[in-house]
CSV table of C-alpha atoms and ligand atoms in Angstrom, one decimal:
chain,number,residue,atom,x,y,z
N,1299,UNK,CA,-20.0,15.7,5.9
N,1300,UNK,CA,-19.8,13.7,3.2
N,1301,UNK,CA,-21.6,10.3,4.2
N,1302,UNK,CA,-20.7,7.0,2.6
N,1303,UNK,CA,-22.9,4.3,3.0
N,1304,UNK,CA,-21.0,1.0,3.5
N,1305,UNK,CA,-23.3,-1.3,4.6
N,1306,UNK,CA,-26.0,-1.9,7.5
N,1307,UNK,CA,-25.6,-1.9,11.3
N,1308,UNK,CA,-25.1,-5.0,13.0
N,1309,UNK,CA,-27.9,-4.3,15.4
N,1310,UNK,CA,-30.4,-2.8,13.3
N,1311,UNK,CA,-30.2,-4.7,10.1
N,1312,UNK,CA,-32.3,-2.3,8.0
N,1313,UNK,CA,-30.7,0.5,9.1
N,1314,UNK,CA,-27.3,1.8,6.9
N,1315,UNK,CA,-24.3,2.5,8.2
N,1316,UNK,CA,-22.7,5.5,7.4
N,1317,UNK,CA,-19.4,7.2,7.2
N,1318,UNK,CA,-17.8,10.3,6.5
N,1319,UNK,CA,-15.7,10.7,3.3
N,1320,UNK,CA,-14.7,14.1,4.3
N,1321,UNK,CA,-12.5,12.5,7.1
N,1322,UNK,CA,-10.3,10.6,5.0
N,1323,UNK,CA,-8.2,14.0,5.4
N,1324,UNK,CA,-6.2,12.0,8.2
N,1325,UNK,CA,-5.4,8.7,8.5
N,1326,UNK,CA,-7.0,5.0,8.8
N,1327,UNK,CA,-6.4,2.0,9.9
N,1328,UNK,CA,-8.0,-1.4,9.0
N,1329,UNK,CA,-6.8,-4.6,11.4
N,1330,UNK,CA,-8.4,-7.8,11.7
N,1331,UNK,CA,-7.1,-11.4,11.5
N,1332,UNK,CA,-6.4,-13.0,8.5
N,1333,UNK,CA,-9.8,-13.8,6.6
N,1334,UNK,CA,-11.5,-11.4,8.3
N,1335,UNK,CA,-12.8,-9.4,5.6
N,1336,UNK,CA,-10.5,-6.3,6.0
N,1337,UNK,CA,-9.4,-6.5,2.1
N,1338,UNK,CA,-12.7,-6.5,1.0
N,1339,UNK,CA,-14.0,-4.2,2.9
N,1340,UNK,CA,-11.2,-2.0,2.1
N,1341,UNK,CA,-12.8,-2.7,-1.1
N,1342,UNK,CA,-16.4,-1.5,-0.3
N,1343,UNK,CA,-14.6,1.8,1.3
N,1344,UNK,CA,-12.6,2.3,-2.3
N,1345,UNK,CA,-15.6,1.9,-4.1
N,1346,UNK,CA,-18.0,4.6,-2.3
N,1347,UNK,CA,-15.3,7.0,-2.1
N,1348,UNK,CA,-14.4,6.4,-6.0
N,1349,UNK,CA,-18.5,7.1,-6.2
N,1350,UNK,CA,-19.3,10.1,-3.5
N,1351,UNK,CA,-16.0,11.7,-3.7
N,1352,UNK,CA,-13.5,13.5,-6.1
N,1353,UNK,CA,-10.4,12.3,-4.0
N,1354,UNK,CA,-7.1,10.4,-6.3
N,1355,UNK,CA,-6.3,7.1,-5.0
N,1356,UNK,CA,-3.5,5.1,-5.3
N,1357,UNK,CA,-3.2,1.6,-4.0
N,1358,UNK,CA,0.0,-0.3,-2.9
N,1359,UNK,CA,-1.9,-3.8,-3.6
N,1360,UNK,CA,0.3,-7.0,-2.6
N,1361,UNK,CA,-2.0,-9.6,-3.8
N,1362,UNK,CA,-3.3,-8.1,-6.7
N,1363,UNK,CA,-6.8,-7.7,-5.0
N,1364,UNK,CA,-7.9,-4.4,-6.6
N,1365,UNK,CA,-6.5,-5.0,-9.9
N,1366,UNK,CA,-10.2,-5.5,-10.9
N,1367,UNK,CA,-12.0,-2.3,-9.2
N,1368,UNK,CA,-12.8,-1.1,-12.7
N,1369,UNK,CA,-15.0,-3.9,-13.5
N,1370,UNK,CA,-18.5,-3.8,-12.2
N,1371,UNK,CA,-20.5,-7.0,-11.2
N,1372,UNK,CA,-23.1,-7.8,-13.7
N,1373,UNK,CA,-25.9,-7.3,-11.3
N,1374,UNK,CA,-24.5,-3.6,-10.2
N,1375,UNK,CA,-26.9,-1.1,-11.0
N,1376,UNK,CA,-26.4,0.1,-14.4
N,1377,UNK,CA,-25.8,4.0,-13.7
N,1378,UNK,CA,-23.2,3.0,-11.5
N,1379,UNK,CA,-22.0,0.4,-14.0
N,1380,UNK,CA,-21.8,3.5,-16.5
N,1381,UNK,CA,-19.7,5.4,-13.9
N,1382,UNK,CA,-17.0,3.0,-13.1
N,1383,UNK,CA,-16.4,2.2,-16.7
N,1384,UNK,CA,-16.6,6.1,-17.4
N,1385,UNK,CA,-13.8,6.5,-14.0
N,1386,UNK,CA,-10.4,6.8,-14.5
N,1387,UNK,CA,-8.4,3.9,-13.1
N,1388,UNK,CA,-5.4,2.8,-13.9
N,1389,UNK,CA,-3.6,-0.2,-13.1
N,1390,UNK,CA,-0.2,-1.5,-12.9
N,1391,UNK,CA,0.4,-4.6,-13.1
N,1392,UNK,CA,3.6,-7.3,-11.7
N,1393,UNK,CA,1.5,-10.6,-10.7
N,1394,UNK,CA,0.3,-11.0,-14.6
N,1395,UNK,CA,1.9,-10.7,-17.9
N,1396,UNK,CA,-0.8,-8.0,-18.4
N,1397,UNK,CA,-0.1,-4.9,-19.7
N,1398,UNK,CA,1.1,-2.3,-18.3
N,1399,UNK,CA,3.6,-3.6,-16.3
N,1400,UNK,CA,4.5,-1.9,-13.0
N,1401,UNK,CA,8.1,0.3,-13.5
N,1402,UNK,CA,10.0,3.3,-12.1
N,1403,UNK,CA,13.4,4.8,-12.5
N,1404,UNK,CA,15.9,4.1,-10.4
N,1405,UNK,CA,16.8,7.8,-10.6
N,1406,UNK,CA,13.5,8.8,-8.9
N,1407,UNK,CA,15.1,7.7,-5.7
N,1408,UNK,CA,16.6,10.0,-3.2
N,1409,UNK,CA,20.6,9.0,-3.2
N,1410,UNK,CA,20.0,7.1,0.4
N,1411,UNK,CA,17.0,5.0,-1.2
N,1412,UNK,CA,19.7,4.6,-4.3
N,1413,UNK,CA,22.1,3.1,-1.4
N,1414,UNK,CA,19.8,1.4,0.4
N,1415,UNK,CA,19.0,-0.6,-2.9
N,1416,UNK,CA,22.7,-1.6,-3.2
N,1417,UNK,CA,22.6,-2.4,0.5
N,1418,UNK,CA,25.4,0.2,0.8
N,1419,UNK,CA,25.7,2.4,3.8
N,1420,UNK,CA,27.5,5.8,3.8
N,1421,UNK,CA,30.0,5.5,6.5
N,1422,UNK,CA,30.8,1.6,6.5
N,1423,UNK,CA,30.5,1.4,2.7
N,1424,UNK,CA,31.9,4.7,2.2
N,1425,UNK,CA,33.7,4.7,-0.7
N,1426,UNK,CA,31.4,2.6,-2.8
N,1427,UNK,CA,28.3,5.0,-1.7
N,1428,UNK,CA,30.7,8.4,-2.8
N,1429,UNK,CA,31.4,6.6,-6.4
N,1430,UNK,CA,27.1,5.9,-6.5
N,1431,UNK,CA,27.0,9.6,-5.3
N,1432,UNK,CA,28.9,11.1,-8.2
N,1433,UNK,CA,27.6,8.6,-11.0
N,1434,UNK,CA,25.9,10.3,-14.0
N,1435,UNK,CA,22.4,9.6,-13.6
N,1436,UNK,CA,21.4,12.3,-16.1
N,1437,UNK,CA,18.1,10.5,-17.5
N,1438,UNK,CA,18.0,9.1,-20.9
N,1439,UNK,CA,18.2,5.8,-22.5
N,1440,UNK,CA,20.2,3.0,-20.6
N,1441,UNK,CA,21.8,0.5,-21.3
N,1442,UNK,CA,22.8,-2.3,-18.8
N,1443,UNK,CA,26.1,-3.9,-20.2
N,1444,UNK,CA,27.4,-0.8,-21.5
N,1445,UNK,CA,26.8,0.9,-17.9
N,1446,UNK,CA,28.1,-2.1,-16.4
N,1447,UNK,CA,31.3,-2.6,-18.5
N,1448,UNK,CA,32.2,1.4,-17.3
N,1449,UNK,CA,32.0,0.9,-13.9
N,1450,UNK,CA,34.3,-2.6,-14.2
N,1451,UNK,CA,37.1,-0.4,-16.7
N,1452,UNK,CA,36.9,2.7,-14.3
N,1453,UNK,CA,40.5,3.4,-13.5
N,1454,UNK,CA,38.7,4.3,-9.7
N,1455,UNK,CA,38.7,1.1,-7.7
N,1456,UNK,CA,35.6,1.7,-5.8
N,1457,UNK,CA,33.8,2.4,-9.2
N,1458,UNK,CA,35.0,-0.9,-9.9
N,1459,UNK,CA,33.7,-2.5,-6.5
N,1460,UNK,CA,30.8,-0.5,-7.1
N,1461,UNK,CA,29.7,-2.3,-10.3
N,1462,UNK,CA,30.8,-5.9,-9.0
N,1463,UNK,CA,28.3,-5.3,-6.2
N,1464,UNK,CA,25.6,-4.0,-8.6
N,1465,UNK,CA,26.3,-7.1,-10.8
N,1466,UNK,CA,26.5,-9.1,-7.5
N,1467,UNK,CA,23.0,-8.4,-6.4
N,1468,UNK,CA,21.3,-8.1,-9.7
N,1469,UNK,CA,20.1,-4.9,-9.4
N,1470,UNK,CA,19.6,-4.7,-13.0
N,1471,UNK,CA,17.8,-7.2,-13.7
N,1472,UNK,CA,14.4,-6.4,-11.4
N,1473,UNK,CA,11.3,-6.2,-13.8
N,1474,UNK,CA,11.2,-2.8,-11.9
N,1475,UNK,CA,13.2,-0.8,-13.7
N,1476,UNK,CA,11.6,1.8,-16.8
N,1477,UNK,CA,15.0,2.3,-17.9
N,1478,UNK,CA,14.4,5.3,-19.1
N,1479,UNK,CA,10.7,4.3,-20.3
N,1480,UNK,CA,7.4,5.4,-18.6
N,1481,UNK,CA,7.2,5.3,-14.8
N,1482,UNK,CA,4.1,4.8,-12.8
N,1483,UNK,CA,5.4,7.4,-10.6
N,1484,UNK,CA,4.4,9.9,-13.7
N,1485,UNK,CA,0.9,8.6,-13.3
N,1486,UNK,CA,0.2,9.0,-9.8
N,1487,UNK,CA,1.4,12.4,-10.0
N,1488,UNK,CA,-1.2,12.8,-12.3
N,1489,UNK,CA,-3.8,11.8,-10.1
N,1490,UNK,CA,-6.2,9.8,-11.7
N,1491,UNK,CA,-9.3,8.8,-10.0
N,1492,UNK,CA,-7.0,5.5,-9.1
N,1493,UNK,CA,-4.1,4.0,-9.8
N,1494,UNK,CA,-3.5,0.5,-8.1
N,1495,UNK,CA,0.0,-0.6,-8.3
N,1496,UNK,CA,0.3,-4.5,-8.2
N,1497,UNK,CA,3.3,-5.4,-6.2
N,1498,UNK,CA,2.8,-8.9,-5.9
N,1499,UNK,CA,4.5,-10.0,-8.3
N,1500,UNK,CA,8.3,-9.4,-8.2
N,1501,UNK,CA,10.9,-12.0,-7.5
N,1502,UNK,CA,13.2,-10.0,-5.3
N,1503,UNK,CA,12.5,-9.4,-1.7
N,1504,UNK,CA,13.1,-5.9,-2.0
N,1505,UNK,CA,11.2,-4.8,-5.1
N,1506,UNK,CA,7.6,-3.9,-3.7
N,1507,UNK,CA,9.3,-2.0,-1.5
N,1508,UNK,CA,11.4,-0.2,-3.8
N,1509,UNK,CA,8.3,0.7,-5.7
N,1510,UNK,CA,6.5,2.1,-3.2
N,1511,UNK,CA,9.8,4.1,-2.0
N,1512,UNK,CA,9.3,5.1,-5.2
N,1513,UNK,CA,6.1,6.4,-5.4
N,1514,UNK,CA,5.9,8.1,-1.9
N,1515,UNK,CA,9.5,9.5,-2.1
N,1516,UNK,CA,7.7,11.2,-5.0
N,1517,UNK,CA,4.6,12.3,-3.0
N,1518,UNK,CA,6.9,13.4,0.1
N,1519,UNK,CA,9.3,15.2,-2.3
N,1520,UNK,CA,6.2,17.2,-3.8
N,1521,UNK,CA,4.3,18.1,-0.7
N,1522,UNK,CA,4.0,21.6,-1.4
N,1523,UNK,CA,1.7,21.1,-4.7
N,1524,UNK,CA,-0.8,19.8,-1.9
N,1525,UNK,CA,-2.5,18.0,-4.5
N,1526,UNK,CA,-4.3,15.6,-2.1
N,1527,UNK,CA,-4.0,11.6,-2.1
N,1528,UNK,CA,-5.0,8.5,-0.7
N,1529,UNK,CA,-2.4,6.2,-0.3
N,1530,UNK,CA,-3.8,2.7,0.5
N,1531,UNK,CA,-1.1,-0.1,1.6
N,1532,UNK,CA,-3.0,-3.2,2.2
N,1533,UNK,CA,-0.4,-6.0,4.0
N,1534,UNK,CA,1.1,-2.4,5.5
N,1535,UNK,CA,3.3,-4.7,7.5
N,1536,UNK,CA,5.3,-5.5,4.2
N,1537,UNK,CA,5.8,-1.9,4.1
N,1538,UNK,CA,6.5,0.1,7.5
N,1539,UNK,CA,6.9,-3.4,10.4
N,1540,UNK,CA,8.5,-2.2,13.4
N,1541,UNK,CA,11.6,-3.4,12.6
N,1542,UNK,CA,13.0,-3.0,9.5
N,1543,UNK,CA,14.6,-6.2,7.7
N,1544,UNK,CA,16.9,-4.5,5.1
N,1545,UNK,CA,18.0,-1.7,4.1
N,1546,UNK,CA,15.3,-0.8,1.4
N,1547,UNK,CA,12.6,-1.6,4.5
N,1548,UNK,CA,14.3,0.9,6.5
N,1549,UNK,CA,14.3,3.6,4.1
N,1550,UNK,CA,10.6,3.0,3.6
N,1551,UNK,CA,9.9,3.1,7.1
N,1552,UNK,CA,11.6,6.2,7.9
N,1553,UNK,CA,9.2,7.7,5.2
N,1554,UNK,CA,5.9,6.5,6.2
N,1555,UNK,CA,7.0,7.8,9.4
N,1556,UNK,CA,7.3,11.2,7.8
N,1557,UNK,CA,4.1,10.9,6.1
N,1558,UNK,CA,2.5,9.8,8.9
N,1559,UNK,CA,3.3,12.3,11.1
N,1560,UNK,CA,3.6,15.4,8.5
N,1561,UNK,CA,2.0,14.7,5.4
N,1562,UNK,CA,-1.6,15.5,6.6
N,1563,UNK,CA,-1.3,18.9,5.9
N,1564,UNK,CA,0.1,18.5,2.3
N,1565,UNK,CA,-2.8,16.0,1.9
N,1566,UNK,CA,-0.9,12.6,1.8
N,1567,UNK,CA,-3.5,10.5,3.6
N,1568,UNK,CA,-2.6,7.1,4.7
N,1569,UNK,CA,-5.0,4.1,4.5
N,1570,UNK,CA,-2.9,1.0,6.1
N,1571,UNK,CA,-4.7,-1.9,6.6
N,1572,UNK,CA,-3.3,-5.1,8.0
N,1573,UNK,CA,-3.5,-8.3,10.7
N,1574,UNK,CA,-1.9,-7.1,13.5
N,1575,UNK,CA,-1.5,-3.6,15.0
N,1576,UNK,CA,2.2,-5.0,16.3
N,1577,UNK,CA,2.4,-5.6,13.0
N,1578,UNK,CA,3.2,-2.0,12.4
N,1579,UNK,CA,5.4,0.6,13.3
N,1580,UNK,CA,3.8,2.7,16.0
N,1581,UNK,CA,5.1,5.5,15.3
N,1582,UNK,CA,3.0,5.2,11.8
N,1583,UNK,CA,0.5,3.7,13.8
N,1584,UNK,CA,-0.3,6.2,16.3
N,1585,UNK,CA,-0.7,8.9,14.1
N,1586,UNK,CA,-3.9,7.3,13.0
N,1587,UNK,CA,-7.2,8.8,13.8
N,1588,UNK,CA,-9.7,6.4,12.1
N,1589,UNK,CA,-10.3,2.6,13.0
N,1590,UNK,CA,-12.0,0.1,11.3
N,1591,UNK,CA,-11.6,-3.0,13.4
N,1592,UNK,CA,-12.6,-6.3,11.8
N,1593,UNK,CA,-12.7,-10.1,13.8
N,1594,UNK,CA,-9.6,-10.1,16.2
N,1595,UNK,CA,-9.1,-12.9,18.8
N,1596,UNK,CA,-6.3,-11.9,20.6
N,1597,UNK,CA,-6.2,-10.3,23.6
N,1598,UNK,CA,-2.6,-8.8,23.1
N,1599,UNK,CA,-3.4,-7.5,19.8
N,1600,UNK,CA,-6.6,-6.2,21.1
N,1601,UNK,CA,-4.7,-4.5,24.7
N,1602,UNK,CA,-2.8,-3.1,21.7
N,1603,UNK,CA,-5.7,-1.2,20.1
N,1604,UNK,CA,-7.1,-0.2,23.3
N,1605,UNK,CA,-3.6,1.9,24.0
N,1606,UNK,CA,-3.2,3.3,20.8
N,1607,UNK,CA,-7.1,4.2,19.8
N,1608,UNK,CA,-8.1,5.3,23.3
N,1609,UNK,CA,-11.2,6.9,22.4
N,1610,UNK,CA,-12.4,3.7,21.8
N,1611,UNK,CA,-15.1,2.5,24.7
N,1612,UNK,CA,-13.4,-1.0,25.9
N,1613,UNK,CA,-16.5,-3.0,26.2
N,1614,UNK,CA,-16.9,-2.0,22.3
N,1615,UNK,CA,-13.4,-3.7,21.5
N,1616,UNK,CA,-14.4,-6.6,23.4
N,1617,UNK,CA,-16.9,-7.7,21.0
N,1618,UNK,CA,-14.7,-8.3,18.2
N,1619,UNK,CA,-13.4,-11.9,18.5
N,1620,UNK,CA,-16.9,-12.4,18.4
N,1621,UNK,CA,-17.6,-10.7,14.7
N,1622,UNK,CA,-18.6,-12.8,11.9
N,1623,UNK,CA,-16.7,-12.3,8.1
N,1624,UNK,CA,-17.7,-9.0,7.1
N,1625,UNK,CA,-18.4,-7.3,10.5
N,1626,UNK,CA,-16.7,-4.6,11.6
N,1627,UNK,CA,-16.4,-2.0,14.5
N,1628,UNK,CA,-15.7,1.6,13.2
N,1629,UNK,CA,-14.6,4.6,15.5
N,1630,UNK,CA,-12.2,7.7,15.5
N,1631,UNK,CA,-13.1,10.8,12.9
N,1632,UNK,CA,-15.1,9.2,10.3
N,1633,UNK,CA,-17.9,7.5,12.8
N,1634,UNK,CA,-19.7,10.4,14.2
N,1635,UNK,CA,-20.1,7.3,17.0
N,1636,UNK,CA,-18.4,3.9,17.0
N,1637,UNK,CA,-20.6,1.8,15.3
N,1638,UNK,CA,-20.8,-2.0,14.8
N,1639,UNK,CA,-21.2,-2.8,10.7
N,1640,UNK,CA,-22.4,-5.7,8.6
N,1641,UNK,CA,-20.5,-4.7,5.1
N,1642,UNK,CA,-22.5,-4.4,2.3
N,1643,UNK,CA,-21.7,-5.8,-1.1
N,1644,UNK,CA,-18.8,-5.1,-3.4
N,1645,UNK,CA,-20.4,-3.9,-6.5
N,1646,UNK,CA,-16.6,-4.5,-8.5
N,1647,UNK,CA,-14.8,-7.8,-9.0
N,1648,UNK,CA,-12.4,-9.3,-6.1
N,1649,UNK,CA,-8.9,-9.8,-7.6
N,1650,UNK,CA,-7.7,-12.3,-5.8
N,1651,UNK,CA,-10.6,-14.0,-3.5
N,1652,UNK,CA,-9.7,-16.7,-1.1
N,1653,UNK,CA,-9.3,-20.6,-2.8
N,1654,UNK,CA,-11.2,-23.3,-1.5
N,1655,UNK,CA,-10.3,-26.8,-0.5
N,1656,UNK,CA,-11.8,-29.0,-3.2
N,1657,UNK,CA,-14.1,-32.2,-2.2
N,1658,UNK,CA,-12.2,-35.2,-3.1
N,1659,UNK,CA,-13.3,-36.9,-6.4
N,1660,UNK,CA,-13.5,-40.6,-7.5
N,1661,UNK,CA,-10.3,-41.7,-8.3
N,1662,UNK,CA,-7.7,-39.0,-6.8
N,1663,UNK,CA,-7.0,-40.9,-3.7
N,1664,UNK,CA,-3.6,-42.8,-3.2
N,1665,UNK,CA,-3.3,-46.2,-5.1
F,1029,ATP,N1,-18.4,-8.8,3.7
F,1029,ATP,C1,-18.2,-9.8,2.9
F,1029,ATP,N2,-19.1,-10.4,2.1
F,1029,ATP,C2,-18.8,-11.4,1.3
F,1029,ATP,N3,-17.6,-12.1,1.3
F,1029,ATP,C3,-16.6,-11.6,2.1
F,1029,ATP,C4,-16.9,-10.5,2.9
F,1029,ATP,N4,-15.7,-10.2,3.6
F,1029,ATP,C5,-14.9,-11.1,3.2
F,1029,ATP,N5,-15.4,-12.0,2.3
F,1029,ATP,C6,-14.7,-13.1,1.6
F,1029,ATP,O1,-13.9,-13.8,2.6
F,1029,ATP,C7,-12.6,-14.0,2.1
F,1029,ATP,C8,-11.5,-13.4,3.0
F,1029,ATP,O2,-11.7,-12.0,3.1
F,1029,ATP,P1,-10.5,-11.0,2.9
F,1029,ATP,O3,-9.6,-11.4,1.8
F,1029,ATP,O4,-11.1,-9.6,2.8
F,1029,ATP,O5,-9.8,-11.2,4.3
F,1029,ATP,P2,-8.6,-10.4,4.9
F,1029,ATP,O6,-9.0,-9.9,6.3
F,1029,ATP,O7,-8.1,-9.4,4.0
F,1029,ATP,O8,-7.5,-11.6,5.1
F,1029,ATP,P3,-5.9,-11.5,5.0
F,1029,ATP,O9,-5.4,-10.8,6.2
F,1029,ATP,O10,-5.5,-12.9,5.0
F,1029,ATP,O11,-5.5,-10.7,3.7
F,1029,ATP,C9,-12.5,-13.5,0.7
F,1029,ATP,O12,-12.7,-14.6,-0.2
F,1029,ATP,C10,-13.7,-12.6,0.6
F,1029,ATP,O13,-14.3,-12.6,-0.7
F,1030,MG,MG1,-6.4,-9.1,2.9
């Protein structure tokens, strides 16, 4: 066992409540309605294991929450001050001009994912997906109008179709690309302690997604180094829903799927947190073996939890529309019992906290 402490019970305030960091070797899941404290509790979790634990990270972060995990409070105790500044983090960033900026290759994609970005499928759009096929994609420098101008003077029509629809779509222009520069796929393979990858911050529907196809097409392809990872997707609903929106979404589904069901024992460990277990697909979903449960009101969503996490005592689950901010019920392999938790205090900065409504002031109302 490797026990994290993560704040103090609900019942017996001065007693801490503790989980096991050695059961992150399966997967999680984090629900709770929105404002519920699930990010930042996530938080708290990161934190410990980033503390008690030598286990690489990486974060699929929609709203730019964790972007900040390297920077300690000012009243964190100063060892631990010394060991987050001393930690390897890395961060990538797409919400801020900040530097560096999230990018992959293109080329890191499996051929389907390649498709799937062109919204091309291989029967109906079978010509057009054969001349993507056969492209040159030998690595290198690239450049976008001389790439573009080939495909449009190819003597093959479908190459030609092919680069309308890639001009079409404005593939090329998504902030995404490395273009033959440094990808952050290189750096979670790495492993660093962390490495959050802001998605938040692209224009195009399908970029997030495409990074994070990205990155776990990677980790899938790799399995067999059985390097072990955490692979954290906060808003997990933006990432595997039950049913897919586009093609890109599908592709990403079908993977966490895999990972979900397979990638234990290459350690690819999920972490999904989000506000709704609906929300998700359940075939991701049910392969999870660790719940943290945070405030949830509904009935339907809680029915939900009681199916899927059935070791889970009802009369426990009914006390959850009843939590306060920050409370949470946790059960399944890391809580040697369930156990009702008040979460303790981030010792790193929030990224993006909530906003509040500001009081009005002399002179704003309507004239
Ligand atoms: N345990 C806590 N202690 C102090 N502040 C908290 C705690 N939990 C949550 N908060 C604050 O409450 C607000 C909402 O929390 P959080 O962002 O974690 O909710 P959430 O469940 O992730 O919501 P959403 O589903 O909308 O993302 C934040 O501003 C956060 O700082
Ligand atoms: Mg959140």
């Amino acid at each position: 066992m490797i026990p994290l402490t993560i704040g103090t019970t609900v019942d017996f305030p001065d007693r801490p409540a503790v989980i096991d960091a050695s059961r992150f070797n399966r997967h999680t899941f984090w629900c709770g309605q929105s404002g519920s404290g699930k990010t930042y509790a996530l938080g708290v979790v990161l934190e410990q294991l980033l503390l008690e634990t030598a286990l690489s990270i990486a974060v699929l972060d929609p709203n730019a929450d964790f972007v900040k995990l390297s920077h300690t409070r000012t009243e964190a105790d100063p060892t631990v001050r010394k060991r987050f500044a001393d930690m390897d983090i890395r961060v990538f960033h797409s919400s801020t001009p900040n530097e560096p900026q999230l990018h992959a290759r293109y080329i890191e994609l499996s051929v389907r994912s390649q498709a799937a970005v062109g919204r091309l499928d291989p029967i109906q759009d079978g010509e057009e997906y054969n001349a993507l096929l056969h492209l040159d994609k030998t690595p290198g420098s690239f450049d976008k109008q001389r790439f573009l101008d080939a495909l449009f003077n190819s003597e093959d029509p479908a190459r030609r179709r092919l680069g309308m629809r890639i001009d079409n779509l404005e593939i090329l222009n998504w902030p995404l690309w490395a273009f033959g520069g440094a990808s952050a796929v290189d750096t979670v393979n790495e492993r660093p302690r962390m490495t959050v990858l802001d998605v938040g911050g692209f224009a195009h529907v399908a970029e997030p997604q495409t990074a994070a196809l990205c990155i776990l097409e990677h980790l899938w392809q790799h399995r067999m180094d059985k390097k072990p990872i955490l692979i954290v997707l906060d808003e997990a609903h933006n990432f595997c829903p039950p049913v897919p929106h586009n093609s890109v979404e599908a592709q990403l589904t079908q993977q966490l799927i895999q990972i979900a069901a397979e990638g234990r024992k290459f350690g690819l460990w999920l972490f999904l947190s989000t506000q709704r277990p609906t929300k998700i697909h359940p075939n991701v979903l049910s392969q999870c073996d660790n719940l943290g449960l945070m405030r949830m009101n509904s009935p339907r969503d809680l029915a939900e939890i009681a199916d899927v996490f059935g070791f889970v005592p009802q009369h426990l689950l009914d006390r959850s529309p009843k939590f306060r901010k920050g409370e949470a019920l946790f059960a399944g392999a890391f809580s040697d019992e369930p156990q009702f938790v008040r979460i303790g205090r981030r010792l790193t900065a929030e990224g993006g906290s909530d906003l509040s409504v500001e009081p009005r002031t002399a002179g704003s109302g309507r004239v």
